[in-house]
mmCIF file of C-alpha atoms in Angstrom:
data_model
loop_
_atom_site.group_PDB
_atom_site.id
_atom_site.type_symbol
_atom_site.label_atom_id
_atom_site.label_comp_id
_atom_site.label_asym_id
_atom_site.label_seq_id
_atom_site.Cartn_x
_atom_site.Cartn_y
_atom_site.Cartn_z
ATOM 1 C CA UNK A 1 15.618 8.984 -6.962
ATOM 2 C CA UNK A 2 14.740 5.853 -9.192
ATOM 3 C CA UNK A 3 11.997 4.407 -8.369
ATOM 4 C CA UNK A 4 8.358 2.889 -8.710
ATOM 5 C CA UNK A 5 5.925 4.357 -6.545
ATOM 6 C CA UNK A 6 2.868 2.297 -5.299
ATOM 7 C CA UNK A 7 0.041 3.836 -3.517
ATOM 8 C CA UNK A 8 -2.249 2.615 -1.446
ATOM 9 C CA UNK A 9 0.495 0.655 0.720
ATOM 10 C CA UNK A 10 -2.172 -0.882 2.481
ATOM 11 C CA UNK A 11 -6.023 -0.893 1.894
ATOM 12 C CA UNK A 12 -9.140 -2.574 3.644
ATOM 13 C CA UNK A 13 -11.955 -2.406 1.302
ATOM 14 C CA UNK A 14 -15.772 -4.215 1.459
ATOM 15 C CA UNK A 15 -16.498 -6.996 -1.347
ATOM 16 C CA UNK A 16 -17.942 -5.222 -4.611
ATOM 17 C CA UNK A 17 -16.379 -1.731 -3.977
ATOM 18 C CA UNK A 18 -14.310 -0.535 -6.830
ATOM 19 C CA UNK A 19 -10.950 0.648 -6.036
ATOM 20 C CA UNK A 20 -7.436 1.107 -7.905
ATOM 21 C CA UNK A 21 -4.494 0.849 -6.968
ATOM 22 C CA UNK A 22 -2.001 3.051 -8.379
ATOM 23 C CA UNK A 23 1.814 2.595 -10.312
ATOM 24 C CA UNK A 24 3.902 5.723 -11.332
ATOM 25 C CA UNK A 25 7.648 4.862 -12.014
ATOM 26 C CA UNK A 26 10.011 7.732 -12.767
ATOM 27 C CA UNK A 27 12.655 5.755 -15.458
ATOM 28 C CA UNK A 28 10.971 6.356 -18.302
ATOM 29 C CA UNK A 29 10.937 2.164 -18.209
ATOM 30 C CA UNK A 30 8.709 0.981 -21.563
ATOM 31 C CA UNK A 31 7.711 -2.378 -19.178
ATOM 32 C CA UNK A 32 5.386 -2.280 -16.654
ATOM 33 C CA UNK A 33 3.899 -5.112 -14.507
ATOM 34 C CA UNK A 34 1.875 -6.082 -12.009
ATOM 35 C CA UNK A 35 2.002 -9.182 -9.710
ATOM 36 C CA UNK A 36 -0.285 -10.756 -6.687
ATOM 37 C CA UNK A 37 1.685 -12.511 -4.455
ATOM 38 C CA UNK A 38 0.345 -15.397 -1.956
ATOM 39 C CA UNK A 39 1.603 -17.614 0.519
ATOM 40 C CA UNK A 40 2.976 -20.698 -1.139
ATOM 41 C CA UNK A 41 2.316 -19.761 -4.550
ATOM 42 C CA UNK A 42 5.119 -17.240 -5.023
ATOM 43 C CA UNK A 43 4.577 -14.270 -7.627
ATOM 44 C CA UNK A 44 1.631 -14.591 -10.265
ATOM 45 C CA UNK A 45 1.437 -12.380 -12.986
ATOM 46 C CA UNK A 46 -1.533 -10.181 -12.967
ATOM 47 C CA UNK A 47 -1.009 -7.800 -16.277
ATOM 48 C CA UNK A 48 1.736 -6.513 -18.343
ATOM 49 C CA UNK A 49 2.190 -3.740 -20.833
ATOM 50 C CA UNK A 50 5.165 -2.940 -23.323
ATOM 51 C CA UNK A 51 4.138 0.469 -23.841
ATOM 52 C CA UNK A 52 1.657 2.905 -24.081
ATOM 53 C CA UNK A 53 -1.855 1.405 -25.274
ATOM 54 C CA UNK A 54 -0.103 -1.785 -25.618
ATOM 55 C CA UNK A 55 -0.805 -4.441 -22.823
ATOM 56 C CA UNK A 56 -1.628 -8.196 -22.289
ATOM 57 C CA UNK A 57 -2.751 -10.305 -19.776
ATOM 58 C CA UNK A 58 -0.578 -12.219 -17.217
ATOM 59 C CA UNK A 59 -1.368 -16.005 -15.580
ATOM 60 C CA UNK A 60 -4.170 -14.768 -13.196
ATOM 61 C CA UNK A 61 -5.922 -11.958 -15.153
ATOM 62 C CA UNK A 62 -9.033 -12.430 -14.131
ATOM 63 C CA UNK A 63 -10.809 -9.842 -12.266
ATOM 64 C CA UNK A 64 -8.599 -7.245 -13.004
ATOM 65 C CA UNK A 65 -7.819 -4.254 -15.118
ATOM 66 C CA UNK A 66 -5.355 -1.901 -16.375
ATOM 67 C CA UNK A 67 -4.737 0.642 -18.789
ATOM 68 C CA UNK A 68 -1.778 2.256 -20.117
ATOM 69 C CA UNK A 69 -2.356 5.898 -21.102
ATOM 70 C CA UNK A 70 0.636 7.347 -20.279
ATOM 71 C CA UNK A 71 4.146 5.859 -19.779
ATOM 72 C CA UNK A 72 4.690 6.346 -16.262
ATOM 73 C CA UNK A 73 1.464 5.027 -14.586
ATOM 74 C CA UNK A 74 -0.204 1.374 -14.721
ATOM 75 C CA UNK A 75 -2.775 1.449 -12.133
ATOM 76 C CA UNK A 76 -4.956 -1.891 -11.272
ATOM 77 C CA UNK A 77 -8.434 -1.887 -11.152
ATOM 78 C CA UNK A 78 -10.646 -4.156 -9.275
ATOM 79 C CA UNK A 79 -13.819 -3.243 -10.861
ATOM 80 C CA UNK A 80 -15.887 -5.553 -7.988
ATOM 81 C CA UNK A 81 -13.333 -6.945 -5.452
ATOM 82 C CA UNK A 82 -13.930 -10.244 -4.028
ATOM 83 C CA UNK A 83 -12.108 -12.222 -0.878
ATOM 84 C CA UNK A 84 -10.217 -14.438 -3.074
ATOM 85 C CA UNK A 85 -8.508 -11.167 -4.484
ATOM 86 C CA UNK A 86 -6.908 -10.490 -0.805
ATOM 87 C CA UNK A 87 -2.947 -10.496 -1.383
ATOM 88 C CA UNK A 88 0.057 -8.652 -1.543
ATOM 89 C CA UNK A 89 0.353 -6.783 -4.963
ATOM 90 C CA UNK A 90 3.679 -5.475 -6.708
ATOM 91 C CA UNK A 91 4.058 -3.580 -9.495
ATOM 92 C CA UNK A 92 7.424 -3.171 -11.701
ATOM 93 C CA UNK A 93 8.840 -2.083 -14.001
ATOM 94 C CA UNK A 94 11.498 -2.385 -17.034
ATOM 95 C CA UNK A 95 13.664 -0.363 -19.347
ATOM 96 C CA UNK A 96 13.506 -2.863 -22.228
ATOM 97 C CA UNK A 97 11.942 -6.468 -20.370
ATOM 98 C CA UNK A 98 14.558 -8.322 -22.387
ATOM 99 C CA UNK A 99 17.571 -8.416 -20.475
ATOM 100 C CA UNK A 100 16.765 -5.678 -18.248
ATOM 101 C CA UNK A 101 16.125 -6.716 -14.571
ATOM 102 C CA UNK A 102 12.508 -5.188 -13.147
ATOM 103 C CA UNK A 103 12.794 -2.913 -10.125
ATOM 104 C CA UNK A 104 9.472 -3.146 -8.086
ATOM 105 C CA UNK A 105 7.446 -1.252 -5.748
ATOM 106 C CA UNK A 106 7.085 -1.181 -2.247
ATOM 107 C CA UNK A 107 3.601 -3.390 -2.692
ATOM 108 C CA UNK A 108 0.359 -2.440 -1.568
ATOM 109 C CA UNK A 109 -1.376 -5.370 0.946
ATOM 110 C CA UNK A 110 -5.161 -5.931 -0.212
ATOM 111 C CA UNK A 111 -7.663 -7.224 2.296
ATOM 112 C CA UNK A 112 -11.251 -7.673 0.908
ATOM 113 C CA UNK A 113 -13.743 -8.724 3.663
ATOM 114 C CA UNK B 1 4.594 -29.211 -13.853
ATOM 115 C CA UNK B 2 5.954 -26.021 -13.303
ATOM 116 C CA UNK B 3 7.737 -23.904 -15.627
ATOM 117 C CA UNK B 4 10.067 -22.336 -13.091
ATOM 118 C CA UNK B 5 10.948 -24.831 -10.384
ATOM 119 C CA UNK B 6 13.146 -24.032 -6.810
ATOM 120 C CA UNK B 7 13.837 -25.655 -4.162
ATOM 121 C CA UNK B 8 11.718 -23.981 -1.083
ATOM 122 C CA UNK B 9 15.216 -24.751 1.175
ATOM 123 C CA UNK B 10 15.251 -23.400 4.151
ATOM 124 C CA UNK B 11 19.014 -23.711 3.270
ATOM 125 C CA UNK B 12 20.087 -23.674 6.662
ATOM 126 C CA UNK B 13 24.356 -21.956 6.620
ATOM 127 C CA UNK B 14 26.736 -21.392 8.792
ATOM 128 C CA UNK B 15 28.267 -17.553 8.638
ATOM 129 C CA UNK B 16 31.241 -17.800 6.494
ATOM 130 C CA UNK B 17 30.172 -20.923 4.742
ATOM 131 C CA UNK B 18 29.407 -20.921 1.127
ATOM 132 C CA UNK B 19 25.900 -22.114 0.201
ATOM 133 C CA UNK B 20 24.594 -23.217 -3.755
ATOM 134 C CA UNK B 21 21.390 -23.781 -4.841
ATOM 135 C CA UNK B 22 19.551 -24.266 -8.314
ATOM 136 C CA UNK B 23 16.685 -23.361 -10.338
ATOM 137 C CA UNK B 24 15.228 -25.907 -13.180
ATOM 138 C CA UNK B 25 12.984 -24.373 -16.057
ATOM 139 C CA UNK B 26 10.845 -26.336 -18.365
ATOM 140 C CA UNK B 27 10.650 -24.049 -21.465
ATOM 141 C CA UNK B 28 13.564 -24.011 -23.698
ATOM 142 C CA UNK B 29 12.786 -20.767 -25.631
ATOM 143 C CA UNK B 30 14.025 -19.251 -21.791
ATOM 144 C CA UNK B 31 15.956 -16.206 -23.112
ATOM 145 C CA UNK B 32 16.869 -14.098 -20.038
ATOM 146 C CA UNK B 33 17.428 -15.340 -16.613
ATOM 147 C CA UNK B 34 17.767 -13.356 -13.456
ATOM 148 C CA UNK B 35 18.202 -13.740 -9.836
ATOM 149 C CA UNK B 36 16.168 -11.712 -7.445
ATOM 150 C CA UNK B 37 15.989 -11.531 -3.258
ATOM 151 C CA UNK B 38 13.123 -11.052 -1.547
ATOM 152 C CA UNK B 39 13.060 -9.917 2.543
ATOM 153 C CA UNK B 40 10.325 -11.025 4.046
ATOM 154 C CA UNK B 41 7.222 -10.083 2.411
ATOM 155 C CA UNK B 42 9.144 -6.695 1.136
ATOM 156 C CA UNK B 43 10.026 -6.259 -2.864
ATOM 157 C CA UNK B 44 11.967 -8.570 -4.671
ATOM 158 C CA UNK B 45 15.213 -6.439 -5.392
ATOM 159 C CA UNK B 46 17.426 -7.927 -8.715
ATOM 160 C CA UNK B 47 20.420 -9.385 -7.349
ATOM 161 C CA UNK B 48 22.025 -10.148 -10.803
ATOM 162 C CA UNK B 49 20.910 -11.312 -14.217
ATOM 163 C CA UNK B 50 22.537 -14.604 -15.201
ATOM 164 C CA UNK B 51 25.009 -14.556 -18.641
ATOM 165 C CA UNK B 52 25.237 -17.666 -20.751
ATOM 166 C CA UNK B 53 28.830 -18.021 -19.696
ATOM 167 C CA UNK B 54 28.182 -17.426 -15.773
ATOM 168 C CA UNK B 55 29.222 -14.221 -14.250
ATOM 169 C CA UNK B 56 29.839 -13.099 -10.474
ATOM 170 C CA UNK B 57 29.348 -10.162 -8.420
ATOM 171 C CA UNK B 58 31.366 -9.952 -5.516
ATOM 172 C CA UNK B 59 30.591 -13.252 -2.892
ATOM 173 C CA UNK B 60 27.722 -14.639 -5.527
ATOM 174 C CA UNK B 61 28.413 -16.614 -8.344
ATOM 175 C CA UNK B 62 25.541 -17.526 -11.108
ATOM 176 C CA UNK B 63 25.418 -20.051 -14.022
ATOM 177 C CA UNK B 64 23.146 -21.317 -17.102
ATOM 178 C CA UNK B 65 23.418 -24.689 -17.953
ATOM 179 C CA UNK B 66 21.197 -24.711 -21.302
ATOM 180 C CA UNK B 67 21.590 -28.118 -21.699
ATOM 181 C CA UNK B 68 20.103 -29.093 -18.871
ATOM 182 C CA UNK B 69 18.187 -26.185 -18.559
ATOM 183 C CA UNK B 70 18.758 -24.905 -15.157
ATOM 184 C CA UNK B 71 20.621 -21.817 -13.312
ATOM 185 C CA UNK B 72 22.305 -22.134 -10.135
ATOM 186 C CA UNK B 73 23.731 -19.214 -7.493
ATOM 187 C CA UNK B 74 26.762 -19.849 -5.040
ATOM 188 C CA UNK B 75 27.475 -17.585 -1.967
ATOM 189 C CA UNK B 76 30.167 -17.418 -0.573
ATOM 190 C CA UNK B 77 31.631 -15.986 2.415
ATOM 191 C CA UNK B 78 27.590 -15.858 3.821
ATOM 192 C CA UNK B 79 26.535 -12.633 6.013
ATOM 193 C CA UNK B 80 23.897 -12.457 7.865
ATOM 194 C CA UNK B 81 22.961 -10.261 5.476
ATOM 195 C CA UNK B 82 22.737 -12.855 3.138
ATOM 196 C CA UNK B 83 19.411 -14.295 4.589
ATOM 197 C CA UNK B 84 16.346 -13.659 2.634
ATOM 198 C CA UNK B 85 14.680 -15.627 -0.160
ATOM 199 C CA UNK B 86 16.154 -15.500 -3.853
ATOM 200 C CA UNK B 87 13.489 -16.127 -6.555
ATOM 201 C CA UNK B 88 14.873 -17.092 -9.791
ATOM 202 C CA UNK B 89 13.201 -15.440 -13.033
ATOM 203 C CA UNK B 90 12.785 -16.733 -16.589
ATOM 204 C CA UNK B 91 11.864 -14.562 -19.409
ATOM 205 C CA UNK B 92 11.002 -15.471 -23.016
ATOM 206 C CA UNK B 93 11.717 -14.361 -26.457
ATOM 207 C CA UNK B 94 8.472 -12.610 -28.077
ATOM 208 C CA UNK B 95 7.248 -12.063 -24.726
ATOM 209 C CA UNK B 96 9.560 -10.473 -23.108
ATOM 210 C CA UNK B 97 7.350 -8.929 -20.513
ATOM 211 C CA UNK B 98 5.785 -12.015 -19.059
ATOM 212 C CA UNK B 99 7.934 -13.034 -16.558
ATOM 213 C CA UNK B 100 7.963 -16.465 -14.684
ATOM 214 C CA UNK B 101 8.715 -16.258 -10.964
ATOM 215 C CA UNK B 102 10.369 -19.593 -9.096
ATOM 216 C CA UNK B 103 8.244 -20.061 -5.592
ATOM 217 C CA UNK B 104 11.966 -18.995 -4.058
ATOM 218 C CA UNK B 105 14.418 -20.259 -1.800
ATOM 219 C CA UNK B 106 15.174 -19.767 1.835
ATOM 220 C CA UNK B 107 18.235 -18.855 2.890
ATOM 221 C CA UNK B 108 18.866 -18.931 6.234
ATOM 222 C CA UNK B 109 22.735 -17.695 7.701
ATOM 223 C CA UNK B 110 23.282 -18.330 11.301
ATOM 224 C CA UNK B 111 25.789 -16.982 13.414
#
């Protein structure tokens, strides 16, 4: 099955404690994504990658990290999580990001107390 | 202002009624326009991408009005189903993967 596979789904984690969250699709997509989504401010682009070794930073990079080393998996780092970083996160992905539509993950829901 | 604007609704529709609603975008480099739905705090899911001379898909109907720069979708025929939020997306020539979400409309179908 098609899909993009996010994992934790849900994670509690202390302020300052690294932790990643990981992205695998299975489409051999060249786009990947990730977004942070809050209430009343929609979907916020975190990161974004064309390709292998090739990424760039969304509206609300800060605080975050991600590497591309292999086509299938994006993960997101929090290198030293803070409250204000508590959200819903989605990653997607493309075939092409031009007219291609993005199919997303389930989402993984971040609290950081 | 914001470069993908929607109104937040809730669009509040009658089963069987047909229900339209619009999305305005600022930048006129906009290449590629999609609609997406969103279920309560589950993943968007790509509803359709929107063609520069409208297209439909089954009961939903989009369009691009360049000149004014906007895209609308029309339901008809609304399910239950059919309740959820729809986010409209904007993408942009020589960025192509940074995406610009509307905040999303609600769409609510009553019996």
């Amino acid at each position: 099955e098609a899909q993009v596979t996010q994992n934790p789904r849900y994670l509690i984690t202390v302020t300052g404690k690294k932790l990643t969250v990981t992205c695998s699709q299975n489409m051999n997509h060249e786009y990947m994504s990730w977004y942070r989504q809050d209430p009343g401010l929609g979907l916020r682009q975190i990161y974004y990658s064309m390709n292998v070794e090739v990424t760039d930073k969304g509206d609300v990079p800060e605080g975050y990290k991600v590497s591309r080393k292999e086509k299938r998996n994006f993960p997101l780092i929090l290198e030293s999580p803070s409250p204000n970083q508590t959200s819903l996160y989605f990653c997607a992905s493309s075939l092409t990001g031009q007219n291609y539509g993005y199919t997303f993950g389930s989402g993984t829901r971040l609290t950081v107390v | 202002r914001k470069e993908v604007e929607q109104d937040p609704g809730p669009f509040n529709v009658p089963e069987g009624a047909t229900v339209a609603f619009n999305c305005t975008y600022s930048n006129s480099a906009s290449q590629s326009f999609f609609w997406y739905r969103q279920d309560c705090r589950k993943e968007p899911k790509l509803l359709m991408s929107v063609y520069s001379s409208g297209n439909e898909d089954g009961r939903f109907t989009a369009q691009l009005n360049r000149a004014s720069q906007y895209i609308s979708l029309l339901i008809r025929d609304s399910k239950l189903s059919d309740s959820a939020t729809y986010l409209c997306v904007v993408n942009r020539k020589k960025s192509w993967g940074k995406l610009q979400f509307g905040a999303g409309t609600q769409v609510v179908v009553t019996p």
